[in-house]
Amino acid sequence: MSNDIPDGHVKIPTTVKFTKLFINGQFVDSLSGSEFETIDPRTGEVIARISEGRKEDIDAAVEAAREAFDTGPWPRMAGAKRAKIMLKWADLIDQNASELAALDAIDAGKLYNRCKAQEIPAAANMLRYYAGAADKIHGEVLKASGEFHAYTLMEPVGVVGHIIPWNFPSNMFLTKVSPALAAGCTMVLKPAEQTPLSALFYAHLAKQAGIPDGVLNVVPGFGPTAGAAISSHMNVDKCCMCVQVSFTGSTEVGREIMHAAASSNLKQVSLELGGKSPLLIFDDADVDKAASLALLGIVYNKGEICVASSRVFVQEGIYDEFEKKLVEKAKAWVVGDPFDPKSQQGPQVDKKQFEKILSYIEHGKKEGATLLYGGKRLGDNGYYIEPTIFSDVKGDMLIAQDEIFGPVMSLMKFKTIEEAIMRANNTKYGLAGIVTKNLDIANTVSRSIRAGIVWINCYFIFGSDIPYGGYKQSGFGREYGMQALHQYLQQKSVVTPIYNSPWL
C-alpha cells in the first residue's frame, strides 16, 4: 500500500467553504438546525459538519423551483441564452478543477489526479454538450388527415427531483443537471449523504455563472427523509435517480421511488440502478489485453461502479494462462492514498461499504470459492481493500449473484458460446462486455446479451453522445446523448382548423 503523499503541488483541503443547503440562490441552514458529519475515507475522521435537509427543507426547495419554473425567466429564455450561461458555468468548473477534484478525493476516496485530469473536465464538457442542444429543441409540423393544421411542441417537463449517488459525485451531478437545464427545467438535487461537498461547490459556481435563483437547489440529506420527500412530493413533476448499492439493495430503493411517485402525483421516473456485469473472454482473445481489461473492470473506482465486470467468464482454452496473468496484474496494482500520484485505487467510500465488501469476501470463502488473490484490508487507518479475485465460483453463490460494489471479482470458466450467453444472462441486471477478435462472435454475443450497453474489446467507454442505461432491474431511461435531453421534455400537439386552403 502506498502511503507517500506528494508535497507542494497538491493542496489537500483543510477547510470546507460550503456546508449549508443551497435554496433559491442562497446558502442557508436547515430549518431544524440539524447537521451530519461527512467523513474522510482515507482516515475515518470528520471533514466537516453539513446542514441536514429534511422534508421541510425539501418543501422550501421545491417551492423555489416551482416559482422559478412557473414565473421565472429560465424556461422562457431563448435556448441560446440558456446555453451561454451553461457555457460560462462549464468554464468556471474548469477554472476550479483542482479544488473540486480535491473535494471528491477527501469525500469519496477518489483518485485526485484522475478527477482533475479526467472526471472534472468530462463533467464540464457534459454541460457544454447539452448547452449546444439548448437552442435546437423543436417540434414538427404534421400532415393532418382533415382540414386542420397540426404541429408539435417540445416543452420542459417542469420541476425535476434529482437523487444522485456517491461513487461519481461530479459526473453524476452534471449528468443529471445538464440536460434538465438545457430543456428549461428547474430542479432540486439531493447529493448522497456520503459525498455532499462537491455538489455544494457546483451550486456556488452555478450562481456565479448566472443561473437564476430557484432554478438549481441543492439539499444534502438522507434517503429516508430528504430523498423520500422528493420522490413523494406533489409539486415535483419528474424524479431522476441513480442509486448506489445499499443494505436494502439499489433495486429495492428503486421500487420505493416508483411506489412513492405512483402514490403521490404519478410523476415520471427514470432510474439508474445496479449491475452484476458479465465480461466474456473468448479463446481467440489477446490474453494480456483481456487480463488488463478484466482487472480494470473490477478495480476502477475501487469497484464502486454499477458496470464493474464483477463476473468474468473465460473460455477454457485460455483459462489457465488468463488466470495467471490476471493474478500477476492484481499483485502489481497499487492501492493507496488518493492524493498519491502512484496510487491506482483509493479507499472505499465509508465504513459501512468497507465492512459490507469484507463480509461478501467471507461469504465467498465459506461457500467454497477459491481465493486466488487479495481479500484483506490494507493498513490500519481508512477503508482500503486489496483487489480480490475468486475462482471456482458457482452461479448460485452470493458473490456471483449480489452486487458487491467493491473490488471483488468472480472468475468462471465456460466451453461454448451458447453456454457463455446463457450464464451471462443469468442475472437480474443488464450491463456487459465482450473480448474477442472474431467479428461473428462479437455480433452474435452482443445481440444475445440482455444488456443496455455492451463493450467489445474495451471497457468503461462513456461519452456525452453515447446513450447509457441498463436492461431488466438495472433500471430504465437513458443518460447521455439526446435521449437524456428528451427525458426532460414532453410533447404537446396543437391543432387548429384551416379554412379555404387551396391544399391540405
Coordinates of C-alpha atoms in Angstrom, one line a residue:
M1 CA 0.0 0.0 0.0
S2 CA 1.3 3.4 -1.0
N3 CA 1.4 6.0 1.8
D4 CA 3.6 8.6 0.2
I5 CA 1.8 11.9 -0.2
P6 CA 3.3 14.5 -2.5
D7 CA 4.4 17.8 -1.1
G8 CA 3.8 21.2 -2.6
H9 CA 1.9 20.6 -5.8
V10 CA -1.4 19.2 -4.4
K11 CA -3.4 21.3 -2.0
I12 CA -5.4 19.0 0.3
P13 CA -8.3 20.9 1.7
T14 CA -8.2 21.7 5.4
T15 CA -11.4 23.7 5.5
V16 CA -14.6 23.4 3.5
K17 CA -16.2 26.5 2.1
F18 CA -19.8 25.4 1.6
T19 CA -21.6 23.3 4.2
K20 CA -25.2 24.7 4.1
L21 CA -28.2 24.0 1.9
F22 CA -28.4 25.9 -1.3
I23 CA -32.0 27.0 -1.8
N24 CA -33.3 29.8 -4.0
G25 CA -29.8 31.1 -4.8
Q26 CA -28.7 31.3 -1.1
F27 CA -26.7 29.1 1.3
V28 CA -29.0 28.6 4.3
D29 CA -29.1 26.5 7.5
S30 CA -31.6 23.7 7.6
L31 CA -34.9 24.7 9.2
S32 CA -34.4 22.2 12.0
G33 CA -30.8 23.3 12.6
S34 CA -29.7 19.6 12.2
E35 CA -26.3 18.7 10.8
F36 CA -24.5 15.5 9.9
E37 CA -20.8 14.6 9.6
T38 CA -19.1 13.9 6.3
I39 CA -16.2 11.5 6.7
D40 CA -12.7 11.3 5.1
P41 CA -12.4 7.6 4.0
R42 CA -8.6 7.9 4.0
T43 CA -8.7 8.2 7.8
G44 CA -12.2 7.7 9.1
E45 CA -12.0 11.3 10.5
V46 CA -14.6 14.0 10.2
I47 CA -14.1 16.5 7.4
A48 CA -17.0 18.9 8.2
R49 CA -20.5 19.1 9.5
I50 CA -23.1 19.6 6.8
S51 CA -26.6 21.1 7.2
E52 CA -29.1 18.2 7.0
G53 CA -32.1 18.8 4.7
R54 CA -35.3 17.2 5.8
K55 CA -38.9 17.3 4.5
E56 CA -39.5 20.9 5.4
D57 CA -36.3 21.9 3.6
I58 CA -37.3 19.9 0.5
D59 CA -40.6 21.7 0.6
A60 CA -38.8 25.1 0.6
A61 CA -36.5 24.0 -2.2
V62 CA -39.4 22.6 -4.3
E63 CA -41.4 25.9 -3.7
A64 CA -38.4 27.9 -5.0
A65 CA -38.1 25.6 -8.0
R66 CA -41.8 25.7 -8.8
E67 CA -41.8 29.5 -8.6
A68 CA -38.8 29.7 -10.9
F69 CA -40.5 27.4 -13.4
D70 CA -43.9 28.9 -13.3
T71 CA -43.0 32.6 -13.3
G72 CA -39.2 32.8 -13.7
P73 CA -37.0 33.5 -16.7
W74 CA -35.2 30.2 -17.2
P75 CA -38.0 28.2 -19.1
R76 CA -38.9 31.3 -21.1
M77 CA -35.4 32.2 -22.0
A78 CA -34.1 31.7 -25.6
G79 CA -32.2 28.5 -25.8
A80 CA -29.1 30.3 -27.0
K81 CA -29.2 32.5 -23.8
R82 CA -29.5 29.4 -21.6
A83 CA -26.6 27.9 -23.5
K84 CA -24.4 31.0 -22.9
I85 CA -25.0 30.7 -19.1
M86 CA -24.3 27.0 -19.1
L87 CA -21.0 27.5 -21.1
K88 CA -19.9 30.1 -18.5
W89 CA -20.6 27.6 -15.7
A90 CA -18.5 25.0 -17.5
D91 CA -15.6 27.5 -17.8
L92 CA -15.9 28.2 -14.0
I93 CA -15.8 24.4 -13.4
D94 CA -12.6 24.1 -15.4
Q95 CA -11.1 27.1 -13.5
N96 CA -11.8 25.4 -10.2
A97 CA -11.0 21.8 -11.2
S98 CA -8.2 21.4 -8.7
E99 CA -10.4 22.3 -5.7
L100 CA -13.3 20.2 -7.0
A101 CA -11.0 17.2 -7.5
A102 CA -9.6 17.6 -4.0
L103 CA -13.2 17.6 -2.6
D104 CA -14.1 14.4 -4.3
A105 CA -10.8 12.8 -3.2
I106 CA -11.3 13.6 0.5
D107 CA -15.1 13.0 0.5
A108 CA -15.3 9.9 -1.8
G109 CA -11.8 8.4 -1.8
K110 CA -11.5 9.1 -5.5
L111 CA -8.1 9.5 -7.1
Y112 CA -7.2 13.2 -7.2
N113 CA -5.2 13.1 -10.4
R114 CA -7.8 11.2 -12.3
C115 CA -10.5 13.5 -11.0
K116 CA -8.5 16.6 -12.0
A117 CA -7.4 15.3 -15.4
Q118 CA -10.5 13.4 -16.5
E119 CA -13.6 13.4 -14.4
I120 CA -13.9 17.1 -13.7
P121 CA -13.2 18.1 -17.3
A122 CA -15.6 15.5 -18.5
A123 CA -18.3 17.0 -16.2
A124 CA -17.7 20.4 -17.6
N125 CA -17.9 19.1 -21.1
M126 CA -21.2 17.4 -20.3
L127 CA -22.5 20.9 -19.7
R128 CA -21.1 22.1 -23.0
Y129 CA -22.6 19.2 -24.9
Y130 CA -26.1 20.0 -23.6
A131 CA -25.6 23.7 -23.9
G132 CA -25.2 23.0 -27.6
A133 CA -28.6 21.4 -27.7
A134 CA -30.5 24.1 -25.8
D135 CA -31.3 26.1 -28.9
K136 CA -32.2 23.0 -31.0
I137 CA -35.3 21.8 -29.2
H138 CA -38.2 21.9 -31.6
G139 CA -41.3 20.0 -32.6
E140 CA -42.5 19.3 -36.1
V141 CA -45.3 20.2 -38.5
L142 CA -47.7 17.4 -39.1
K143 CA -49.8 16.4 -42.2
A144 CA -53.3 16.2 -40.7
S145 CA -55.8 14.0 -42.3
G146 CA -58.6 16.6 -42.5
E147 CA -58.8 20.4 -42.9
F148 CA -56.6 21.1 -39.9
H149 CA -53.1 22.5 -39.3
A150 CA -51.2 20.5 -36.7
Y151 CA -47.8 20.7 -35.1
T152 CA -46.0 19.6 -32.0
L153 CA -44.1 21.5 -29.3
M154 CA -41.4 20.1 -27.1
E155 CA -41.8 21.7 -23.6
P156 CA -39.8 21.3 -20.4
V157 CA -41.4 18.7 -18.1
G158 CA -41.3 21.1 -15.1
V159 CA -39.7 20.7 -11.6
V160 CA -37.3 17.8 -11.5
G161 CA -36.1 16.0 -8.4
H162 CA -32.6 14.5 -8.8
I163 CA -31.2 12.0 -6.3
I164 CA -27.6 11.1 -7.1
P165 CA -25.1 8.5 -5.7
W166 CA -21.7 8.8 -4.0
N167 CA -19.5 6.9 -6.4
F168 CA -19.1 9.6 -9.0
P169 CA -20.2 12.8 -7.3
S170 CA -19.1 15.3 -10.0
N171 CA -20.0 13.1 -13.0
M172 CA -23.5 12.3 -11.7
F173 CA -24.2 15.9 -10.7
L174 CA -23.6 17.2 -14.2
T175 CA -25.1 14.1 -15.9
K176 CA -28.4 14.8 -14.3
V177 CA -28.4 18.6 -14.2
S178 CA -27.1 19.4 -17.7
P179 CA -29.9 18.0 -19.9
A180 CA -32.5 19.2 -17.4
L181 CA -31.1 22.8 -17.6
A182 CA -30.9 22.7 -21.4
A183 CA -34.6 21.6 -21.6
G184 CA -35.6 24.6 -19.4
C185 CA -36.5 22.7 -16.3
T186 CA -35.9 23.8 -12.7
M187 CA -34.8 21.3 -10.1
V188 CA -34.0 20.1 -6.6
L189 CA -30.9 17.9 -6.2
K190 CA -30.1 15.7 -3.2
P191 CA -26.4 14.5 -3.2
A192 CA -25.6 11.3 -1.4
E193 CA -25.0 12.0 2.3
Q194 CA -21.6 10.4 2.0
T195 CA -20.4 13.0 -0.6
P196 CA -22.1 16.4 -0.4
L197 CA -19.1 18.6 -0.7
S198 CA -18.5 19.0 -4.5
A199 CA -22.3 19.3 -5.1
L200 CA -22.4 22.4 -2.9
F201 CA -19.4 23.9 -4.6
Y202 CA -21.1 23.3 -8.0
A203 CA -24.1 25.2 -6.8
H204 CA -21.9 28.1 -5.8
L205 CA -20.3 28.2 -9.3
A206 CA -23.8 28.0 -10.9
K207 CA -24.8 31.1 -9.0
Q208 CA -21.6 32.8 -10.3
A209 CA -22.4 31.8 -13.8
G210 CA -25.8 33.5 -13.7
I211 CA -28.2 30.6 -13.3
P212 CA -31.3 32.4 -11.9
D213 CA -32.3 31.9 -8.3
G214 CA -34.6 28.9 -7.7
V215 CA -33.5 27.0 -10.9
L216 CA -31.0 24.8 -9.1
N217 CA -31.4 23.9 -5.5
V218 CA -29.0 21.5 -3.7
V219 CA -30.2 19.9 -0.4
P220 CA -27.9 17.4 1.3
G221 CA -29.7 14.9 3.5
F222 CA -30.6 11.2 3.9
G223 CA -32.6 9.0 1.7
P224 CA -35.5 8.1 4.1
T225 CA -36.1 11.8 4.8
A226 CA -34.9 14.2 2.1
G227 CA -34.9 11.5 -0.7
A228 CA -38.4 10.3 0.2
A229 CA -39.7 13.9 0.4
I230 CA -38.5 14.5 -3.2
S231 CA -39.9 11.2 -4.6
S232 CA -43.3 11.7 -3.0
H233 CA -43.6 15.5 -3.4
M234 CA -46.8 16.6 -5.2
N235 CA -45.1 19.5 -6.8
V236 CA -42.2 17.6 -8.4
D237 CA -43.0 16.6 -12.0
K238 CA -40.2 14.1 -12.6
C239 CA -37.9 12.2 -10.4
C240 CA -34.5 11.0 -11.7
M241 CA -32.5 8.8 -9.5
C242 CA -29.2 6.9 -9.7
V243 CA -28.9 4.6 -6.7
Q244 CA -25.6 3.2 -5.4
V245 CA -25.9 -0.2 -3.6
S246 CA -27.2 0.0 -0.1
F247 CA -28.1 -2.5 2.6
T248 CA -31.5 -2.8 1.1
G249 CA -30.2 -3.0 -2.4
S250 CA -30.3 -0.5 -5.3
T251 CA -33.3 -2.3 -6.9
E252 CA -35.3 -2.2 -3.7
V253 CA -34.6 1.5 -3.3
G254 CA -35.8 2.0 -7.0
R255 CA -39.0 0.2 -6.2
E256 CA -39.6 2.5 -3.2
I257 CA -39.1 5.5 -5.5
M258 CA -41.6 4.2 -8.0
H259 CA -44.1 3.5 -5.3
A260 CA -43.7 7.0 -3.9
A261 CA -44.1 8.5 -7.4
A262 CA -47.2 6.4 -8.1
S263 CA -48.9 7.1 -4.8
S264 CA -48.3 10.9 -5.0
N265 CA -48.9 12.6 -8.3
L266 CA -47.9 9.9 -10.8
K267 CA -44.7 11.8 -11.6
Q268 CA -42.4 10.5 -14.3
V269 CA -39.5 8.4 -13.1
S270 CA -36.2 7.4 -14.6
L271 CA -33.9 5.0 -12.7
E272 CA -30.2 4.0 -13.0
L273 CA -29.8 1.1 -10.6
G274 CA -27.3 -1.8 -10.0
G275 CA -25.4 -4.3 -12.1
K276 CA -23.6 -7.6 -11.9
S277 CA -21.9 -7.2 -15.3
P278 CA -20.5 -10.2 -17.2
L279 CA -17.3 -9.9 -19.1
L280 CA -17.0 -12.7 -21.7
I281 CA -13.5 -13.6 -22.8
F282 CA -13.2 -16.0 -25.8
D283 CA -10.3 -18.3 -26.8
D284 CA -9.1 -16.0 -29.6
A285 CA -8.6 -13.0 -27.3
D286 CA -5.3 -11.4 -26.6
V287 CA -4.7 -12.8 -23.1
D288 CA -2.6 -10.0 -21.8
K289 CA -5.1 -7.3 -23.0
A290 CA -8.0 -9.3 -21.8
A291 CA -6.5 -9.7 -18.3
S292 CA -5.8 -5.9 -18.2
L293 CA -9.4 -5.1 -19.2
A294 CA -10.8 -7.6 -16.7
L295 CA -8.8 -6.2 -13.8
L296 CA -9.6 -2.6 -14.7
G297 CA -13.2 -3.6 -14.9
I298 CA -13.3 -4.6 -11.3
V299 CA -10.8 -2.2 -9.6
Y300 CA -11.6 1.0 -11.4
N301 CA -13.0 3.5 -8.9
K302 CA -12.5 0.7 -6.3
G303 CA -15.2 -1.4 -7.8
E304 CA -17.7 1.2 -6.8
I305 CA -19.4 1.4 -10.2
C306 CA -22.6 -0.3 -11.3
V307 CA -21.0 -1.6 -14.6
A308 CA -18.0 -3.2 -12.8
S309 CA -17.0 -6.5 -14.5
S310 CA -17.7 -8.5 -11.4
R311 CA -18.4 -11.8 -13.2
V312 CA -15.6 -12.7 -15.6
F313 CA -16.2 -15.7 -17.9
V314 CA -13.2 -17.1 -19.7
Q315 CA -13.3 -19.8 -22.3
E316 CA -11.5 -23.0 -21.3
G317 CA -8.8 -22.9 -24.0
I318 CA -7.1 -19.8 -22.4
Y319 CA -8.4 -20.0 -18.9
D320 CA -5.2 -21.2 -17.1
E321 CA -3.0 -18.6 -18.9
F322 CA -5.5 -15.9 -18.3
E323 CA -5.8 -16.7 -14.6
K324 CA -2.0 -16.5 -14.2
K325 CA -1.8 -13.1 -16.0
L326 CA -4.7 -11.7 -14.0
V327 CA -3.2 -12.5 -10.7
E328 CA 0.2 -11.1 -11.8
K329 CA -1.5 -7.8 -12.7
A330 CA -3.5 -7.7 -9.5
K331 CA -0.3 -8.1 -7.4
A332 CA 1.1 -5.1 -9.2
W333 CA -2.0 -2.9 -8.7
V334 CA -1.2 0.0 -6.2
V335 CA -3.7 0.8 -3.5
G336 CA -3.0 3.9 -1.5
D337 CA -3.9 7.5 -0.6
P338 CA -5.9 9.1 -3.4
F339 CA -3.6 12.1 -3.4
D340 CA -0.5 10.0 -4.1
P341 CA 0.1 10.0 -7.9
K342 CA 1.3 6.4 -7.7
S343 CA -2.0 5.2 -6.3
Q344 CA -4.3 3.3 -8.7
Q345 CA -7.0 2.7 -6.1
G346 CA -8.2 4.7 -3.1
P347 CA -10.3 3.8 -0.1
Q348 CA -13.9 2.6 -0.2
V349 CA -16.4 5.4 0.4
D350 CA -17.2 4.8 4.0
K351 CA -17.0 2.3 6.9
K352 CA -20.4 0.7 6.0
Q353 CA -19.4 -0.1 2.5
F354 CA -16.0 -1.2 3.6
E355 CA -17.4 -3.7 6.1
K356 CA -20.0 -4.9 3.6
I357 CA -17.4 -5.7 1.0
L358 CA -15.3 -7.6 3.6
S359 CA -18.4 -9.6 4.6
Y360 CA -19.0 -10.7 1.0
I361 CA -15.4 -11.8 0.8
E362 CA -16.0 -14.0 3.9
H363 CA -19.2 -15.4 2.2
G364 CA -17.2 -16.3 -0.8
K365 CA -14.7 -18.3 1.3
K366 CA -17.5 -20.0 3.3
E367 CA -19.4 -21.0 0.1
G368 CA -16.3 -22.8 -1.3
A369 CA -14.9 -20.4 -3.8
T370 CA -11.1 -20.3 -4.1
L371 CA -9.5 -17.0 -3.1
L372 CA -6.8 -16.5 -5.8
Y373 CA -5.6 -13.2 -4.5
G374 CA -6.4 -10.4 -2.1
G375 CA -9.4 -10.4 0.3
K376 CA -7.9 -8.4 3.1
R377 CA -7.9 -4.9 4.5
L378 CA -4.8 -2.8 3.7
G379 CA -3.4 -0.7 6.5
D380 CA -4.7 0.2 9.9
N381 CA -6.4 3.5 9.0
G382 CA -9.0 4.2 6.4
Y383 CA -11.1 1.9 4.3
Y384 CA -8.6 0.3 1.9
I385 CA -9.2 -3.2 0.5
E386 CA -7.0 -5.3 -1.8
P387 CA -8.1 -6.2 -5.3
T388 CA -9.8 -9.6 -4.7
I389 CA -10.2 -12.5 -7.1
F390 CA -12.2 -15.7 -6.6
S391 CA -12.1 -18.7 -8.8
D392 CA -14.2 -21.9 -8.7
V393 CA -17.3 -19.7 -8.3
K394 CA -20.7 -21.3 -8.8
G395 CA -23.5 -19.3 -10.3
D396 CA -25.7 -19.6 -7.2
M397 CA -23.1 -18.2 -4.8
L398 CA -23.8 -14.8 -3.2
I399 CA -20.6 -13.3 -4.6
A400 CA -21.9 -14.3 -8.1
Q401 CA -25.4 -13.0 -7.6
D402 CA -25.3 -9.9 -5.5
E403 CA -23.9 -6.5 -6.4
I404 CA -21.0 -6.1 -4.1
F405 CA -19.9 -2.6 -5.3
G406 CA -16.3 -3.2 -4.4
P407 CA -13.0 -4.7 -5.9
V408 CA -14.2 -8.3 -5.8
M409 CA -14.2 -10.5 -9.0
S410 CA -15.8 -13.9 -9.6
L411 CA -13.8 -15.7 -12.2
M412 CA -15.5 -18.6 -14.0
K413 CA -14.8 -20.9 -17.0
F414 CA -17.0 -21.8 -19.9
K415 CA -16.9 -24.1 -23.0
T416 CA -19.2 -22.8 -25.7
I417 CA -20.6 -19.5 -26.9
E418 CA -24.1 -20.7 -26.1
E419 CA -23.1 -21.5 -22.5
A420 CA -21.4 -18.1 -22.1
I421 CA -24.6 -16.3 -23.3
M422 CA -26.8 -18.3 -21.0
R423 CA -24.7 -17.7 -18.0
A424 CA -24.2 -14.0 -18.8
N425 CA -27.9 -13.5 -18.9
N426 CA -28.5 -15.4 -15.7
T427 CA -28.8 -12.2 -13.6
K428 CA -31.5 -9.7 -12.8
Y429 CA -29.3 -6.9 -14.1
G430 CA -28.4 -5.8 -17.6
L431 CA -24.9 -4.4 -18.5
A432 CA -22.0 -6.3 -20.1
G433 CA -18.7 -6.6 -22.0
I434 CA -17.0 -9.0 -24.6
V435 CA -13.4 -9.7 -25.5
T436 CA -12.8 -11.4 -28.9
K437 CA -11.1 -10.9 -32.2
N438 CA -13.9 -12.8 -34.1
L439 CA -16.5 -10.4 -35.6
D440 CA -19.1 -13.1 -35.8
I441 CA -18.7 -13.9 -32.1
A442 CA -18.9 -10.2 -31.3
N443 CA -22.0 -9.7 -33.3
T444 CA -23.8 -12.8 -32.1
V445 CA -23.0 -12.3 -28.4
S446 CA -23.7 -8.5 -28.3
R447 CA -27.1 -9.1 -29.8
S448 CA -27.8 -12.1 -27.5
I449 CA -26.9 -10.5 -24.2
R450 CA -29.8 -8.7 -22.5
A451 CA -27.9 -5.5 -21.6
G452 CA -28.3 -1.8 -22.2
I453 CA -24.7 -1.3 -23.1
V454 CA -22.1 -3.9 -24.4
W455 CA -18.4 -3.0 -24.7
I456 CA -16.4 -5.1 -27.2
N457 CA -12.6 -5.2 -26.7
C458 CA -12.8 -2.2 -24.4
Y459 CA -14.4 -1.3 -21.1
F460 CA -15.8 1.8 -19.3
I461 CA -16.1 3.8 -22.5
F462 CA -18.5 6.6 -21.7
G463 CA -19.3 9.8 -23.6
S464 CA -21.8 12.6 -23.7
D465 CA -23.0 11.3 -27.1
I466 CA -23.3 7.6 -26.2
P467 CA -26.6 6.7 -24.5
Y468 CA -26.1 4.7 -21.3
G469 CA -28.5 2.7 -19.3
G470 CA -29.5 -0.9 -18.3
Y471 CA -32.0 -3.6 -19.1
K472 CA -34.1 -5.5 -16.6
Q473 CA -33.5 -4.4 -13.0
S474 CA -30.6 -2.2 -13.9
G475 CA -33.2 0.5 -14.4
F476 CA -34.8 2.4 -17.3
G477 CA -34.3 5.7 -19.0
R478 CA -31.0 6.7 -20.6
E479 CA -28.2 9.0 -19.6
Y480 CA -26.1 10.9 -22.2
G481 CA -27.0 11.7 -25.8
M482 CA -30.2 13.3 -27.0
Q483 CA -32.1 10.5 -25.3
A484 CA -31.3 12.1 -21.9
L485 CA -32.4 15.5 -23.1
H486 CA -35.8 14.1 -24.2
Q487 CA -36.4 12.7 -20.7
Y488 CA -36.8 16.3 -19.5
L489 CA -39.2 17.3 -22.3
Q490 CA -42.8 16.4 -23.1
Q491 CA -44.6 16.6 -26.4
K492 CA -47.6 18.8 -26.9
S493 CA -49.7 18.5 -30.1
V494 CA -51.5 21.7 -31.3
V495 CA -54.3 21.5 -33.9
T496 CA -56.2 24.4 -35.5
P497 CA -58.8 24.4 -38.3
I498 CA -57.8 25.8 -41.7
Y499 CA -60.4 27.3 -44.0
N500 CA -60.5 27.8 -47.8
S501 CA -56.9 26.5 -48.2
P502 CA -56.0 25.6 -51.8
W503 CA -54.5 22.3 -50.4
L504 CA -54.3 20.3 -47.2

